[in-house]
CSV table of N, CA, C and O in Angstrom, one decimal:
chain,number,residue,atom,x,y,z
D,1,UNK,N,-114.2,-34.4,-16.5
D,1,UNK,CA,-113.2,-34.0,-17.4
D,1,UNK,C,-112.1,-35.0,-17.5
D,1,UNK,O,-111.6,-35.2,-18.6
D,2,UNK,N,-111.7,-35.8,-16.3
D,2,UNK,CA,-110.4,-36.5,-16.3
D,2,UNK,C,-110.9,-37.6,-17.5
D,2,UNK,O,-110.3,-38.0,-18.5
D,3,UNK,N,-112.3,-37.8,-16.9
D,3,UNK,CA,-112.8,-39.4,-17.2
D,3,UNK,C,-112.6,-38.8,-19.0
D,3,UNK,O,-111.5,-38.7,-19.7
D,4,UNK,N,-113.4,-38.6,-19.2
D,4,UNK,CA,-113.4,-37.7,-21.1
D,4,UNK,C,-111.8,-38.1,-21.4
D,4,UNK,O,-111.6,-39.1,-22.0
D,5,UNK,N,-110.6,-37.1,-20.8
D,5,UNK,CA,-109.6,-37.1,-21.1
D,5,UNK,C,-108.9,-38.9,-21.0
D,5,UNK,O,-107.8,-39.3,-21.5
D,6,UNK,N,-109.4,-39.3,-20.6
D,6,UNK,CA,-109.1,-41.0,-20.2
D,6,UNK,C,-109.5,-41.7,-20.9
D,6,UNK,O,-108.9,-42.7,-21.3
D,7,UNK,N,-110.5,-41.4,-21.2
D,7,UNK,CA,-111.4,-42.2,-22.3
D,7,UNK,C,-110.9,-41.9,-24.1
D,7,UNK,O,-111.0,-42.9,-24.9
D,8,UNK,N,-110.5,-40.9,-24.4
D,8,UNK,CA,-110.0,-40.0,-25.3
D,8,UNK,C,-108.8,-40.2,-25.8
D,8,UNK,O,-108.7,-40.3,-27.1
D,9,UNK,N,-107.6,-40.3,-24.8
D,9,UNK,CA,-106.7,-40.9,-24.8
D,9,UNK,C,-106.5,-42.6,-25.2
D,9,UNK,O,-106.0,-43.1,-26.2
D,10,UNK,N,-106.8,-43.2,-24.0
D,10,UNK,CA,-106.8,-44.9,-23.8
D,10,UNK,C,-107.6,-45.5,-24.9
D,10,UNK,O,-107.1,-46.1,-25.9
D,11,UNK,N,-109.2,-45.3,-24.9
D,11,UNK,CA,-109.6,-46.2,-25.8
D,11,UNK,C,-109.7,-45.2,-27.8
D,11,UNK,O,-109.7,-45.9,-28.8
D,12,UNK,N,-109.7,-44.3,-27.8
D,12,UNK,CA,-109.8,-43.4,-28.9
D,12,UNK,C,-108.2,-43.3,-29.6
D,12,UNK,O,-107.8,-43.1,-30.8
D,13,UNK,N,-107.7,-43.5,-28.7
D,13,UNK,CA,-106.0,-43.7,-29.6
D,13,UNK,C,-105.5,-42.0,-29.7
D,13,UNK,O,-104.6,-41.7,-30.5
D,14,UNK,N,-106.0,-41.2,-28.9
D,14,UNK,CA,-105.7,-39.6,-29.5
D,14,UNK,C,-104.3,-39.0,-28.6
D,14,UNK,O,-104.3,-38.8,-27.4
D,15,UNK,N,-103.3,-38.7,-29.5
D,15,UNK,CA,-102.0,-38.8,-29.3
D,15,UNK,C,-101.9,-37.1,-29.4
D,15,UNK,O,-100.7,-36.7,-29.6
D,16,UNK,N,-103.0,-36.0,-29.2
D,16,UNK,CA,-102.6,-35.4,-29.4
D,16,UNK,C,-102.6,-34.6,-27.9
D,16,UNK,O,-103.1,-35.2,-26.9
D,17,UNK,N,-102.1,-33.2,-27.6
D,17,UNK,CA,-102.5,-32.8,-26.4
D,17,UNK,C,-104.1,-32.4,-26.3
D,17,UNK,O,-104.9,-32.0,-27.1
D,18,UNK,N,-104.1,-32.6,-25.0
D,18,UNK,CA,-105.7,-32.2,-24.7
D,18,UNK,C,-106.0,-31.0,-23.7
D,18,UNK,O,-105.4,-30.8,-22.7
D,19,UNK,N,-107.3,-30.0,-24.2
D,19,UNK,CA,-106.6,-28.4,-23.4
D,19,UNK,C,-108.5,-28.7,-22.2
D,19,UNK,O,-109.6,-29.2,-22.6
D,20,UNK,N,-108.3,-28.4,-21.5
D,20,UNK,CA,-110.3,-28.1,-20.8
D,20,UNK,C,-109.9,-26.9,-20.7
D,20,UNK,O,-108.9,-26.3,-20.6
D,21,UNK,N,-111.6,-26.6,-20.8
D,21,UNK,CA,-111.6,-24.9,-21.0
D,21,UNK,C,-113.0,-24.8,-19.7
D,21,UNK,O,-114.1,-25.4,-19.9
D,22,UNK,N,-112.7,-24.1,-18.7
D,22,UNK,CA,-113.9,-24.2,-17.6
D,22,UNK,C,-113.7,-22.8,-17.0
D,22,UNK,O,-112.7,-22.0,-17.1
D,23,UNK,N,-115.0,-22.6,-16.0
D,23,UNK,CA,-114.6,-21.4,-15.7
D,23,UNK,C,-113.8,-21.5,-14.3
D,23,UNK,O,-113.6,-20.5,-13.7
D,24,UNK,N,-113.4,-22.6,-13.8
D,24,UNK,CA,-113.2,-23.3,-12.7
D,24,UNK,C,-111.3,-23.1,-12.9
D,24,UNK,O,-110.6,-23.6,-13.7
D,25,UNK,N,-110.7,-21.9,-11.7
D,25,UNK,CA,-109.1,-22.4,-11.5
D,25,UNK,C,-108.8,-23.4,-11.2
D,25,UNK,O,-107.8,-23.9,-11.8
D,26,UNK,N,-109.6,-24.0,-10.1
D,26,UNK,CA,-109.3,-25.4,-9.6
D,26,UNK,C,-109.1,-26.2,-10.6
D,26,UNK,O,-108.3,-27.0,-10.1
D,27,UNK,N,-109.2,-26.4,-11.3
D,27,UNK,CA,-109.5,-27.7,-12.2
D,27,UNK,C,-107.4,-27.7,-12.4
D,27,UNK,O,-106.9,-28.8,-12.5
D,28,UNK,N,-106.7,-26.7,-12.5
D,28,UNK,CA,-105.2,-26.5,-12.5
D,28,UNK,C,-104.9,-27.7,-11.8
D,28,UNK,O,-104.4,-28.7,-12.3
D,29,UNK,N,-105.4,-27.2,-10.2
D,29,UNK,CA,-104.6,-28.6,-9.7
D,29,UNK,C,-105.0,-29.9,-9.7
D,29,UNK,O,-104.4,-30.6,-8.9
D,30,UNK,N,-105.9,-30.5,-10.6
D,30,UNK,CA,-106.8,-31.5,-10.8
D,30,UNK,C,-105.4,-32.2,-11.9
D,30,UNK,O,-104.8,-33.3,-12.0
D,31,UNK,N,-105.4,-31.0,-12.7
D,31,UNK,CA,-104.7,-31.5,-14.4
D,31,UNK,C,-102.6,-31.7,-13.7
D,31,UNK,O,-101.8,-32.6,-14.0
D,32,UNK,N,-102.4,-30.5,-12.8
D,32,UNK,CA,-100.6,-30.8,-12.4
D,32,UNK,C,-101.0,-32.1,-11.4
D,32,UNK,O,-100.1,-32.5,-10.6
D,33,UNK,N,-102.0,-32.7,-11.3
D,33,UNK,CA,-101.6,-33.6,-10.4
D,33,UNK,C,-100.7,-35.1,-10.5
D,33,UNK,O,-101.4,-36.1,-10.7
D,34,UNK,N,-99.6,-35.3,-10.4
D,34,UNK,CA,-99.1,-36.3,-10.5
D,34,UNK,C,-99.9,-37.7,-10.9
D,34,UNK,O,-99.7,-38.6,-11.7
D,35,UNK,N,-100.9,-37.4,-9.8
D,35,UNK,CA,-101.4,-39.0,-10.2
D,35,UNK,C,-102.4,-39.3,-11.3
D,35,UNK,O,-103.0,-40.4,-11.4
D,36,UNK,N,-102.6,-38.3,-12.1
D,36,UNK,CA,-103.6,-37.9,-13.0
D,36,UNK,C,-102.8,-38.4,-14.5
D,36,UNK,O,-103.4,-38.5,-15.6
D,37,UNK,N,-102.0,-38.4,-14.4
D,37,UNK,CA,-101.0,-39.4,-15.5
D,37,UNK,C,-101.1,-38.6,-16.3
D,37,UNK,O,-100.9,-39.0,-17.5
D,38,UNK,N,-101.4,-37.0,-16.3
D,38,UNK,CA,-100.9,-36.3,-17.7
D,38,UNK,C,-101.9,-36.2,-18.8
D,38,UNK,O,-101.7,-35.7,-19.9
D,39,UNK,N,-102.7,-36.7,-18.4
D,39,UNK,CA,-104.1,-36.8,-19.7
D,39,UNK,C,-104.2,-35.4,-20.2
D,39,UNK,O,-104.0,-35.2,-21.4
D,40,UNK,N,-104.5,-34.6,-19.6
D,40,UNK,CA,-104.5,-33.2,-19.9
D,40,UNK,C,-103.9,-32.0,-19.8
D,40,UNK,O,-103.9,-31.4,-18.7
D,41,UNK,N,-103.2,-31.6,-20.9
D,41,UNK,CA,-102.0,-30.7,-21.1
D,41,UNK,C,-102.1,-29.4,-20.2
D,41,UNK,O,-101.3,-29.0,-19.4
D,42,UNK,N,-103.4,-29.0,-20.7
D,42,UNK,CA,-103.5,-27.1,-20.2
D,42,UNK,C,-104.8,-27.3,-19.8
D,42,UNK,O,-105.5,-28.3,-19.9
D,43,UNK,N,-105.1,-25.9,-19.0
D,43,UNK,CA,-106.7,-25.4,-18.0
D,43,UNK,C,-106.3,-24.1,-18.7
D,43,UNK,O,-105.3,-23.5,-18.8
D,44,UNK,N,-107.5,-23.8,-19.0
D,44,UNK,CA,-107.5,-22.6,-19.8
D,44,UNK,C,-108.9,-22.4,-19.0
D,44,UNK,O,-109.7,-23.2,-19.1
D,45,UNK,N,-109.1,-21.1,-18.2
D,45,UNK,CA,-110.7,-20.8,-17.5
D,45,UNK,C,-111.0,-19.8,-18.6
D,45,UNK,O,-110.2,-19.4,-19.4
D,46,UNK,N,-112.6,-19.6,-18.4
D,46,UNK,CA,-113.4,-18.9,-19.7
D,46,UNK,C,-113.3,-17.7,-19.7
D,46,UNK,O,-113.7,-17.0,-20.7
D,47,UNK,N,-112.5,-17.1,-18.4
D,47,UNK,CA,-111.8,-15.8,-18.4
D,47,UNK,C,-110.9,-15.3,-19.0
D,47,UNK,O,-110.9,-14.4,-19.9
D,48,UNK,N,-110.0,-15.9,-18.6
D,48,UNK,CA,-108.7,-16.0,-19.9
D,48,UNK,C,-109.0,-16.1,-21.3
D,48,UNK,O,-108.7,-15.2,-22.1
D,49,UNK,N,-109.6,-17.0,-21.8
D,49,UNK,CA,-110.3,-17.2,-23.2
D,49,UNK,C,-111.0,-15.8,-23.6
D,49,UNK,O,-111.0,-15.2,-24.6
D,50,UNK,N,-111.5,-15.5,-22.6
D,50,UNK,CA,-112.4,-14.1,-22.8
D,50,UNK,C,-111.7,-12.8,-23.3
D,50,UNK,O,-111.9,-12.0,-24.2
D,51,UNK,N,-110.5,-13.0,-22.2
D,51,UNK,CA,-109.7,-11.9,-22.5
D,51,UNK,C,-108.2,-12.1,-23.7
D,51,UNK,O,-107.3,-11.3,-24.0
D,52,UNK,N,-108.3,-12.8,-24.0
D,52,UNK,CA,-107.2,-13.3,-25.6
D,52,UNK,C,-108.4,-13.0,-26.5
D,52,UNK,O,-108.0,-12.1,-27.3
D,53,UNK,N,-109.5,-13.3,-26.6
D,53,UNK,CA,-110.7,-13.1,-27.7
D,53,UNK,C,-110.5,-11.6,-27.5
D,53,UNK,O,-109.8,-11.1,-28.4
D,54,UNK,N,-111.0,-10.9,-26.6
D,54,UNK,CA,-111.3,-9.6,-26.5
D,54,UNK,C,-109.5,-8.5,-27.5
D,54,UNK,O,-109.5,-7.7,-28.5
D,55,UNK,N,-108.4,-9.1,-26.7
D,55,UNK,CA,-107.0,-8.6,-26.7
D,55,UNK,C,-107.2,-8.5,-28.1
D,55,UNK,O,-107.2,-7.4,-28.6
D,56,UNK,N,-107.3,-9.5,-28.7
D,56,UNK,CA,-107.1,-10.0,-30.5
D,56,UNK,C,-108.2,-9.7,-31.5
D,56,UNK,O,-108.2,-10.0,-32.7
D,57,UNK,N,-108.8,-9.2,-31.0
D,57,UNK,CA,-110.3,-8.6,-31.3
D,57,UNK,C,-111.2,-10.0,-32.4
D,57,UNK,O,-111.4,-9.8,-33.6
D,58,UNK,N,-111.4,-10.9,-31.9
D,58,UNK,CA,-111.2,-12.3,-32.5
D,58,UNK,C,-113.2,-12.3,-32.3
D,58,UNK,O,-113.7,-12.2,-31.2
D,59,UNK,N,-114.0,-12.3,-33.3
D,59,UNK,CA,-115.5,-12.3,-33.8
D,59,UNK,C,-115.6,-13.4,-34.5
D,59,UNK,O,-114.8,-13.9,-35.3
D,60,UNK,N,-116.9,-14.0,-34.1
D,60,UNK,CA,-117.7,-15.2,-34.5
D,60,UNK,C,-118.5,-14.6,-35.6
D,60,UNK,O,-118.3,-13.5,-36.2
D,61,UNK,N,-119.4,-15.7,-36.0
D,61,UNK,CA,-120.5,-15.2,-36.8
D,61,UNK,C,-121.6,-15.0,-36.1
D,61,UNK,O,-121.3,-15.4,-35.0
D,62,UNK,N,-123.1,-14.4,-36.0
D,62,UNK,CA,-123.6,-14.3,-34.9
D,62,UNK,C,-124.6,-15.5,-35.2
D,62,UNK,O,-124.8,-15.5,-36.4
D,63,UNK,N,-125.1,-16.2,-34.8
D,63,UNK,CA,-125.9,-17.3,-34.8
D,63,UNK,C,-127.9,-16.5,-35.1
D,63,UNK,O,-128.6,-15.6,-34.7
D,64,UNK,N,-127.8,-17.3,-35.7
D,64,UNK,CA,-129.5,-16.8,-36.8
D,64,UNK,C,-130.6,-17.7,-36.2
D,64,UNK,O,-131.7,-17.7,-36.6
């Protein structure tokens, strides 16, 4: 994920924020880590995502 985010940033030129979506908490202190220079804004785990989808009643299309 960092490498992606590194790569994304540095050579891709992308100024914008960057969010990882995993089912992993850990990955939180990976992204607040100081020495990680900030590459990645937010950890959003697929729980959370789950339950905003669910909250908002938020439907796909279903895949054919």
């Amino acid at each position: 994920m960092m490498c992606t985010a590194i790569y994304a940033k540095k050579y891709m030129n992308i100024t914008d924020k960057l969010a990882f979506i995993s089912p992993c908490i850990a990955k939180k202190a990976e992204i607040s880590d100081p020495n990680t220079g900030g590459y990645v804004s937010y950890n959003l785990t697929f729980a959370h995502l789950m339950d905003y989808v669910r909250k908002h009643n938020i439907y796909g299309n279903p895949i054919k």
